Amino acid sequence: MTISREDIEKVAVLARIRVDEEQVSALEKDLGNILDLVDQLSAADTDSVEPMAHPLNAVQRLRPDVVTETNQREAFQAIAPATENGLYLVPRVIE
């Protein structure tokens, strides 16, 4: 697959980057090589490959979902500067 100079210039404008003429030529070649590699990868037969979440097939150790602390809400709200109906009141930051 090839990419044209016009495509590179259009992307440069959208990305708001300045690209010199010599850079356009180099990018045209480099991006063409990248797109060729993507085409090669797309052509690979992956029907028998099982999808995986992690390349090392790692397992995340999880802790049991149990309450380990007592409810101290009333104590925390008692020392808060401002509360109302069980909620903390904070200064407005967005007008």
Coordinates of C-alpha atoms in Angstrom, one line a residue, residues 58-94:
A58 CA -0.4 -13.8 33.5
V59 CA -3.1 -14.1 36.2
Q60 CA -3.9 -11.3 38.5
R61 CA -4.1 -12.2 42.1
L62 CA -7.3 -10.8 43.6
R63 CA -8.1 -10.3 47.3
P64 CA -11.5 -11.4 48.6
D65 CA -14.1 -8.8 48.4
V66 CA -14.8 -8.4 52.1
V67 CA -15.2 -5.3 54.4
T68 CA -12.0 -4.9 56.4
E69 CA -12.6 -1.5 58.0
T70 CA -15.4 -0.2 60.2
N71 CA -17.8 2.6 59.0
Q72 CA -16.4 5.9 60.3
R73 CA -18.6 8.2 58.2
E74 CA -20.1 10.0 61.1
A75 CA -16.7 10.7 62.6
F76 CA -15.3 12.0 59.3
Q77 CA -18.3 14.2 58.7
A78 CA -18.1 15.6 62.2
I79 CA -14.6 17.0 61.5
A80 CA -15.4 18.2 57.9
P81 CA -15.7 21.9 57.4
A82 CA -19.2 21.7 55.8
T83 CA -21.7 18.8 55.2
E84 CA -25.3 18.6 54.3
N85 CA -27.6 15.5 54.2
G86 CA -24.6 13.2 54.5
L87 CA -22.6 14.9 51.7
Y88 CA -19.5 16.9 51.9
L89 CA -19.9 20.5 50.7
V90 CA -16.9 21.9 48.7
P91 CA -16.3 25.4 47.2
R92 CA -17.5 25.9 43.6
V93 CA -14.6 25.6 41.2
I94 CA -16.5 25.9 37.9

